[in-house]
């Protein structure tokens, strides 16, 4: 068993996700490699300043512009989106995911009931897709459909399309204003990928993918992305076999309870970091996170769902779904990564009428950072790149309380 300290664990997890020690990809050509390194790009429709998945890629890819992920996904067909936990996955993984899709069709009570309750609409949508090629939920007026009460859709046509998408009969052809445009799977995916892997092979692959996604994990069945559609009684069997076969290693992090798994193929990264070296493959193209801060998206794997507290001692909750009176910081607060630590957070909005990026609040974990010139320069560089990413023309930083930070972010001259 390998024992590491929290700093090594933090750097390993950040590096596995392409966030440390700095951006290592650029532009459209770098978007697909970044997405593969991330393992999953979780999608979210909310667009306050930018969508969470675009912010995730901005923090990893130089010169990333919103929507580049759609180009490599829907134009180049390098990826596909799928799942109740909605994420983009590499297209070459489709045979493994088709095992899960079939399990959902046959064994998931909610999915199976959806298909049964709307069987007639499912048959209708199949016929329409064969005839038209592509279909969206908006193609069907509410007045012509059976109303439903599901949060997945208010019309039987919407649930029928969603059902066909979940069981793998249709895929997302492309998106328009984030809405899925559906097409039959055979018109989207390469023919040689429209098959199922061997079940044991699929389970091994998906568990290893989950571990790679997390970097270090306990492989708990309740994990959002770890959904293979197998009974709870069987969830421990494959990880134990992978460990026995040498595909996984056990890692003890000082101060953490229990033992964590990592991929054996990543052991060299842990040894490099433990020796005080940065893995060569992680060499940033330009600025490090010490020279230019990064802003983490609300759903970023390294900080979402309580992980910021474990890794960084940074208490982060995405407050977008909290009533305004119960928010501690703000509606769309983003953590600030400086070096390998989360040191601040800010809430903001994009005033699209005046094309102004408005900082609604900036909160430091350590008040001394407000007078730290190295941090001020790194923060200014991060905001400069972020504002360009958003396409804003002006910055309103009047809510920043620290004079030095306000001056470097919004120079008066």
Coordinates of C-alpha atoms in Angstrom, one line a residue:
X1 CA 0.0 0.0 0.0
X2 CA 1.2 3.5 -0.9
X3 CA 1.0 6.2 1.7
X4 CA 0.9 9.9 0.7
X5 CA 0.2 13.2 2.4
X6 CA -2.7 15.5 1.6
X7 CA -0.6 17.8 -0.5
X8 CA 0.4 15.0 -2.9
X9 CA -3.2 13.8 -3.0
X10 CA -4.4 17.3 -3.8
X11 CA -1.8 17.8 -6.6
X12 CA -2.5 14.3 -8.0
X13 CA -6.2 14.9 -8.2
X14 CA -5.8 18.3 -9.7
X15 CA -3.2 17.1 -12.2
X16 CA -5.4 14.1 -13.2
X17 CA -8.1 16.5 -14.0
X18 CA -5.8 18.8 -16.1
X19 CA -5.9 21.7 -13.6
X20 CA -2.4 21.7 -12.2
X21 CA 0.3 23.0 -12.5
X22 CA -1.3 24.9 -15.4
X23 CA -3.2 24.7 -18.7
X24 CA -1.6 22.1 -21.0
X25 CA -4.0 22.3 -24.0
X26 CA -4.9 25.0 -26.5
X27 CA -7.9 25.9 -28.7
X28 CA -10.1 23.5 -30.6
X29 CA -7.3 21.0 -31.2
X30 CA -6.8 20.8 -27.4
X31 CA -10.4 20.6 -26.4
X32 CA -10.9 16.9 -27.2
X33 CA -7.7 15.8 -25.4
X34 CA -8.8 17.8 -22.4
X35 CA -12.2 16.2 -22.4
X36 CA -10.6 12.8 -22.6
X37 CA -8.3 13.5 -19.7
X38 CA -11.3 14.7 -17.6
X39 CA -13.1 11.4 -18.3
X40 CA -16.5 13.0 -18.0
X41 CA -17.7 16.5 -19.0
X42 CA -20.8 17.0 -16.9
X43 CA -23.3 19.2 -18.7
X44 CA -25.6 21.8 -17.1
X45 CA -28.1 24.1 -18.9
X46 CA -27.8 27.1 -16.6
X47 CA -26.1 30.1 -18.2
X48 CA -25.5 32.8 -15.7
X49 CA -22.1 34.0 -16.9
X50 CA -21.3 30.9 -18.9
X51 CA -22.4 27.3 -18.6
X52 CA -20.5 25.2 -16.1
X53 CA -19.0 22.8 -18.7
X54 CA -17.6 25.7 -20.7
X55 CA -16.1 27.1 -17.5
X56 CA -14.5 23.7 -16.8
X57 CA -12.9 23.7 -20.2
X58 CA -11.8 27.3 -20.0
X59 CA -9.8 26.4 -16.9
X60 CA -8.0 23.7 -18.7
X61 CA -7.6 24.9 -22.3
X62 CA -5.9 28.1 -23.5
X63 CA -8.0 30.1 -26.0
X64 CA -11.1 28.0 -25.3
X65 CA -14.3 29.7 -26.5
X66 CA -17.8 28.7 -25.4
X67 CA -19.3 25.9 -27.4
X68 CA -16.0 24.3 -28.7
X69 CA -17.1 21.1 -26.8
X70 CA -20.1 20.9 -29.1
X71 CA -17.9 21.1 -32.2
X72 CA -15.8 18.0 -31.2
X73 CA -18.9 16.2 -29.9
X74 CA -21.6 16.8 -32.5
X75 CA -19.6 17.8 -35.6
X76 CA -16.6 15.6 -35.3
X77 CA -18.5 12.8 -33.4
X78 CA -15.6 12.2 -31.1
X79 CA -18.0 12.2 -28.1
X80 CA -21.6 11.6 -27.2
X81 CA -23.8 12.8 -24.4
X82 CA -25.9 10.5 -22.3
X83 CA -27.3 9.6 -18.9
X84 CA -29.4 10.6 -16.0
X85 CA -26.2 12.1 -14.7
X86 CA -25.7 14.0 -17.9
X87 CA -22.2 13.9 -19.2
X88 CA -20.2 13.8 -22.4
X89 CA -18.2 10.6 -23.0
X90 CA -15.8 9.5 -25.7
X91 CA -17.5 7.9 -28.7
X92 CA -15.2 4.9 -28.7
X93 CA -16.5 4.0 -25.2
X94 CA -20.1 3.5 -26.6
X95 CA -20.0 -0.4 -26.6
X96 CA -19.4 -0.3 -22.8
X97 CA -22.1 2.2 -22.2
X98 CA -24.5 0.2 -24.4
X99 CA -24.3 -2.5 -21.7
X100 CA -25.5 0.0 -19.2
X101 CA -28.2 1.3 -21.6
X102 CA -29.6 -2.3 -21.9
X103 CA -29.5 -2.8 -18.2
X104 CA -31.5 0.4 -17.8
X105 CA -34.1 -0.8 -20.3
X106 CA -34.5 -4.2 -18.7
X107 CA -33.7 -3.6 -15.0
X108 CA -34.2 0.1 -14.1
X109 CA -37.8 0.3 -12.7
X110 CA -38.2 4.0 -13.5
X111 CA -36.9 3.7 -17.1
X112 CA -38.8 0.5 -17.8
X113 CA -42.1 2.1 -16.5
X114 CA -41.5 5.2 -18.6
X115 CA -41.4 3.0 -21.7
X116 CA -44.4 1.0 -20.7
X117 CA -46.6 4.0 -19.7
X118 CA -45.9 5.7 -23.0
X119 CA -45.5 2.7 -25.3
X120 CA -47.7 4.2 -28.0
X121 CA -45.8 7.5 -28.0
X122 CA -42.5 5.5 -28.1
X123 CA -43.6 3.7 -31.3
X124 CA -44.8 7.0 -32.8
X125 CA -41.4 8.7 -32.1
X126 CA -39.5 5.7 -33.7
X127 CA -41.6 6.1 -36.8
X128 CA -41.2 9.9 -37.0
X129 CA -37.4 9.6 -36.5
X130 CA -37.2 7.1 -39.4
X131 CA -39.2 9.5 -41.5
X132 CA -37.7 12.8 -40.6
X133 CA -34.2 12.0 -39.5
X134 CA -34.0 14.4 -36.6
X135 CA -36.6 15.5 -34.1
X136 CA -36.7 17.8 -31.1
X137 CA -39.2 18.0 -28.3
X138 CA -40.2 21.4 -29.5
X139 CA -41.5 19.9 -32.8
X140 CA -44.7 18.8 -30.9
X141 CA -47.1 21.3 -29.6
X142 CA -48.5 20.7 -26.1
X143 CA -52.1 21.0 -27.4
X144 CA -51.6 17.9 -29.5
X145 CA -49.9 15.7 -26.9
X146 CA -50.8 13.9 -23.7
X147 CA -49.7 16.0 -20.7
X148 CA -47.4 14.4 -18.1
X149 CA -46.2 15.4 -14.7
X150 CA -42.6 14.1 -15.0
X151 CA -39.7 16.4 -14.4
X152 CA -38.1 14.8 -17.5
X153 CA -40.8 16.3 -19.7
X154 CA -44.4 17.7 -19.7
X155 CA -45.5 15.8 -22.9
X156 CA -45.7 12.2 -23.7
X157 CA -43.6 12.9 -26.8
X158 CA -40.8 14.3 -24.6
X159 CA -40.8 11.2 -22.3
X160 CA -40.8 8.9 -25.3
X161 CA -37.8 10.6 -26.8
X162 CA -36.0 10.6 -23.5
X163 CA -36.8 6.9 -23.0
X164 CA -35.4 6.0 -26.4
X165 CA -32.3 8.1 -25.7
X166 CA -31.7 6.5 -22.3
X167 CA -32.0 2.9 -23.7
X168 CA -29.7 3.7 -26.6
X169 CA -32.1 3.6 -29.6
X170 CA -31.5 7.3 -30.3
X171 CA -28.6 9.7 -29.6
X172 CA -28.2 13.4 -29.5
X173 CA -27.6 14.5 -33.1
X174 CA -26.8 18.1 -32.0
X175 CA -28.1 20.8 -29.7
X176 CA -29.9 24.0 -30.3
X177 CA -29.7 26.4 -27.4
X178 CA -28.8 23.4 -25.3
X179 CA -31.9 21.5 -26.3
X180 CA -31.3 18.0 -27.6
X181 CA -32.0 17.3 -31.2
X182 CA -32.5 13.5 -31.5
X183 CA -31.6 11.0 -34.3
X184 CA -31.6 7.3 -34.6
X185 CA -28.3 5.8 -33.2
X186 CA -27.3 4.3 -36.5
X187 CA -27.3 7.8 -38.1
X188 CA -25.0 9.2 -35.4
X189 CA -22.5 6.5 -34.2
X190 CA -20.0 4.6 -36.3
X191 CA -21.5 1.2 -37.2
X192 CA -18.6 -0.7 -35.6
X193 CA -19.4 0.9 -32.2
X194 CA -23.1 0.0 -32.1
X195 CA -22.6 -3.1 -30.2
X196 CA -22.3 -4.3 -26.6
X197 CA -19.0 -5.2 -24.9
X198 CA -18.7 -8.3 -22.8
X199 CA -20.4 -7.5 -19.5
X200 CA -17.4 -8.2 -17.4
X201 CA -15.2 -6.2 -19.7
X202 CA -17.7 -3.3 -19.5
X203 CA -17.7 -3.4 -15.7
X204 CA -14.0 -3.4 -15.5
X205 CA -13.7 -0.5 -17.9
X206 CA -16.3 1.6 -16.2
X207 CA -14.9 1.1 -12.7
X208 CA -11.4 2.1 -14.0
X209 CA -12.9 5.1 -15.7
X210 CA -14.6 6.1 -12.4
X211 CA -11.4 5.8 -10.5
X212 CA -9.5 7.8 -13.2
X213 CA -12.2 10.5 -13.0
X214 CA -11.8 10.8 -9.3
X215 CA -8.1 10.2 -9.1
X216 CA -8.5 8.6 -5.7
X217 CA -11.8 7.1 -4.7
X218 CA -13.5 4.6 -2.4
X219 CA -15.6 3.4 -5.3
X220 CA -18.9 3.8 -3.6
X221 CA -22.1 2.7 -5.4
X222 CA -23.8 6.0 -4.7
X223 CA -21.2 8.0 -6.7
X224 CA -23.0 10.1 -9.4
X225 CA -21.0 8.8 -12.3
X226 CA -20.5 5.3 -11.1
X227 CA -23.7 3.7 -12.4
X228 CA -23.3 0.4 -14.0
X229 CA -26.8 -0.9 -13.4
X230 CA -25.7 -3.8 -11.2
X231 CA -27.2 -5.0 -7.9
X232 CA -25.8 -3.5 -4.7
X233 CA -24.7 -6.9 -3.6
X234 CA -22.3 -7.2 -6.5
X235 CA -20.7 -3.7 -6.4
X236 CA -17.6 -4.7 -4.5
X237 CA -16.7 -7.7 -6.6
X238 CA -15.1 -6.1 -9.6
X239 CA -12.9 -3.6 -7.7
X240 CA -11.5 -6.4 -5.6
X241 CA -10.7 -8.5 -8.7
X242 CA -9.1 -5.5 -10.3
X243 CA -7.0 -5.1 -7.2
X244 CA -6.0 -8.7 -7.3
X245 CA -5.2 -8.5 -11.0
X246 CA -2.9 -5.5 -10.5
X247 CA -5.0 -3.0 -12.3
X248 CA -5.6 -1.0 -9.1
X249 CA -3.4 0.0 -6.1
X250 CA -4.4 0.9 -2.6
X251 CA -3.5 4.3 -1.3
X252 CA -3.6 5.7 2.2
X253 CA -3.8 9.5 2.5
X254 CA -2.5 10.8 5.8
X255 CA -5.5 12.2 7.8
X256 CA -8.1 10.4 5.7
X257 CA -10.2 7.5 7.0
X258 CA -10.1 4.3 5.1
X259 CA -8.2 3.1 2.0
X260 CA -8.6 4.6 -1.4
X261 CA -8.1 3.1 -4.9
X262 CA -6.0 4.5 -7.7
X263 CA -5.1 3.1 -11.1
X264 CA -1.9 1.1 -11.1
X265 CA -1.1 2.9 -14.4
X266 CA -1.0 6.1 -12.4
X267 CA 1.4 4.9 -9.7
X268 CA 4.3 6.5 -11.4
X269 CA 2.6 9.9 -11.1
X270 CA 2.2 9.5 -7.4
X271 CA 5.9 8.5 -7.1
X272 CA 6.9 11.5 -9.2
X273 CA 4.9 13.9 -7.0
X274 CA 6.1 12.3 -3.8
X275 CA 9.7 12.9 -5.0
X276 CA 8.9 16.6 -5.5
X277 CA 8.8 16.4 -9.3
X278 CA 6.1 17.5 -11.8
X279 CA 5.2 14.7 -14.2
X280 CA 6.5 15.6 -17.7
X281 CA 3.1 15.0 -19.3
X282 CA 1.7 17.7 -17.0
X283 CA 4.0 20.5 -18.1
X284 CA 1.9 23.6 -18.7
X285 CA 2.1 25.4 -22.1
X286 CA 2.6 28.7 -20.5
X287 CA 1.5 30.2 -17.1
X288 CA 1.3 28.0 -14.0
X289 CA -1.6 28.3 -11.5
X290 CA 0.8 30.3 -9.3
X291 CA 1.3 32.9 -12.0
X292 CA -2.3 32.9 -13.1
X293 CA -5.3 31.8 -11.0
X294 CA -7.9 29.4 -12.4
X295 CA -11.6 29.6 -11.6
X296 CA -13.4 26.3 -11.0
X297 CA -16.8 25.6 -12.4
X298 CA -19.6 24.9 -10.0
X299 CA -19.7 21.2 -11.1
X300 CA -15.9 20.7 -11.4
X301 CA -15.0 17.2 -10.1
X302 CA -12.2 18.4 -7.8
X303 CA -14.4 20.8 -5.8
X304 CA -18.1 19.9 -6.2
X305 CA -20.2 17.8 -3.8
X306 CA -18.2 18.5 -0.7
X307 CA -14.8 17.5 -2.2
X308 CA -13.4 21.0 -1.8
X309 CA -13.7 20.6 2.0
X310 CA -11.8 17.3 1.9
X311 CA -9.0 18.3 -0.5
X312 CA -8.6 22.0 0.3
X313 CA -10.2 22.6 3.6
X314 CA -12.5 25.0 1.6
X315 CA -16.2 24.9 2.5
X316 CA -17.9 25.2 -0.9
X317 CA -21.5 24.8 -1.7
X318 CA -23.1 25.7 -5.0
X319 CA -25.9 28.0 -3.8
X320 CA -27.8 28.3 -7.0
X321 CA -30.7 26.3 -5.8
X322 CA -30.8 27.9 -2.3
X323 CA -33.4 30.6 -1.6
X324 CA -31.7 34.0 -1.7
X325 CA -32.2 34.6 2.0
X326 CA -30.2 31.4 2.8
X327 CA -27.2 32.1 0.5
X328 CA -23.9 32.8 2.3
X329 CA -22.0 34.1 -0.7
X330 CA -24.0 34.2 -3.9
X331 CA -26.0 32.6 -6.7
X332 CA -23.1 31.5 -8.9
X333 CA -20.0 31.6 -6.8
X334 CA -16.8 30.1 -8.3
X335 CA -13.7 29.0 -6.3
X336 CA -10.3 30.5 -7.1
X337 CA -7.4 28.1 -7.5
X338 CA -3.9 29.6 -6.8
X339 CA -1.1 27.2 -6.9
X340 CA -2.6 24.0 -5.6
X341 CA -5.0 25.6 -3.1
X342 CA -8.4 27.1 -3.2
X343 CA -7.9 30.6 -1.6
X344 CA -10.9 32.7 -2.6
X345 CA -14.3 32.7 -4.2
X346 CA -16.3 35.3 -6.1
X347 CA -19.9 35.8 -7.3
X348 CA -20.6 37.6 -10.6
X349 CA -23.0 38.2 -13.4
X350 CA -22.8 39.2 -17.0
X351 CA -24.8 42.3 -17.7
X352 CA -25.6 41.5 -21.4
X353 CA -27.3 44.9 -22.0
X354 CA -24.0 46.8 -21.4
X355 CA -21.8 43.7 -22.0
X356 CA -20.2 44.3 -18.5
X357 CA -18.8 41.6 -16.3
X358 CA -19.9 42.5 -12.8
X359 CA -18.1 41.1 -9.7
X360 CA -20.8 41.0 -7.0
X361 CA -18.4 39.9 -4.3
X362 CA -14.9 38.5 -3.7
X363 CA -14.1 36.6 -0.5
X364 CA -10.6 35.6 0.6
X365 CA -9.9 32.6 2.8
X366 CA -6.9 34.6 4.3
X367 CA -7.3 38.3 4.6
X368 CA -3.6 38.8 4.2
X369 CA -4.0 37.8 0.5
X370 CA -5.6 41.2 0.0
X371 CA -2.1 42.8 0.3
X372 CA -0.2 40.0 -1.4
X373 CA 1.2 41.4 -4.7
X374 CA 2.0 38.0 -6.2
X375 CA -1.6 36.9 -5.6
X376 CA -2.9 40.2 -6.9
X377 CA -1.0 39.8 -10.2
X378 CA -2.1 36.1 -10.6
X379 CA -5.8 37.1 -9.8
X380 CA -5.6 40.0 -12.3
X381 CA -4.3 37.7 -15.0
X382 CA -7.0 35.1 -14.3
X383 CA -9.8 37.7 -14.5
X384 CA -8.3 39.2 -17.7
X385 CA -8.5 35.8 -19.4
X386 CA -11.9 35.1 -18.0
X387 CA -13.4 38.4 -19.2
X388 CA -12.1 37.7 -22.7
X389 CA -13.6 34.2 -22.5
X390 CA -17.0 35.7 -21.7
X391 CA -16.7 38.3 -24.4
X392 CA -17.3 41.2 -22.1
X393 CA -16.1 44.7 -22.9
X394 CA -16.1 46.2 -19.4
X395 CA -15.5 45.0 -15.8
X396 CA -17.3 46.4 -12.7
X397 CA -15.2 45.6 -9.7
X398 CA -16.6 48.1 -7.2
X399 CA -17.7 45.3 -4.9
X400 CA -14.1 44.2 -4.3
X401 CA -13.2 45.5 -0.8
X402 CA -9.4 45.1 -1.0
X403 CA -7.9 48.3 -2.7
X404 CA -4.9 46.4 -4.2
X405 CA -7.1 43.7 -5.7
X406 CA -9.7 46.2 -7.0
X407 CA -6.9 48.3 -8.6
X408 CA -5.2 45.4 -10.5
X409 CA -8.5 44.0 -11.7
X410 CA -10.1 47.3 -12.7
X411 CA -7.2 49.8 -13.3
X412 CA -8.3 53.4 -13.0
X413 CA -5.8 54.6 -15.6

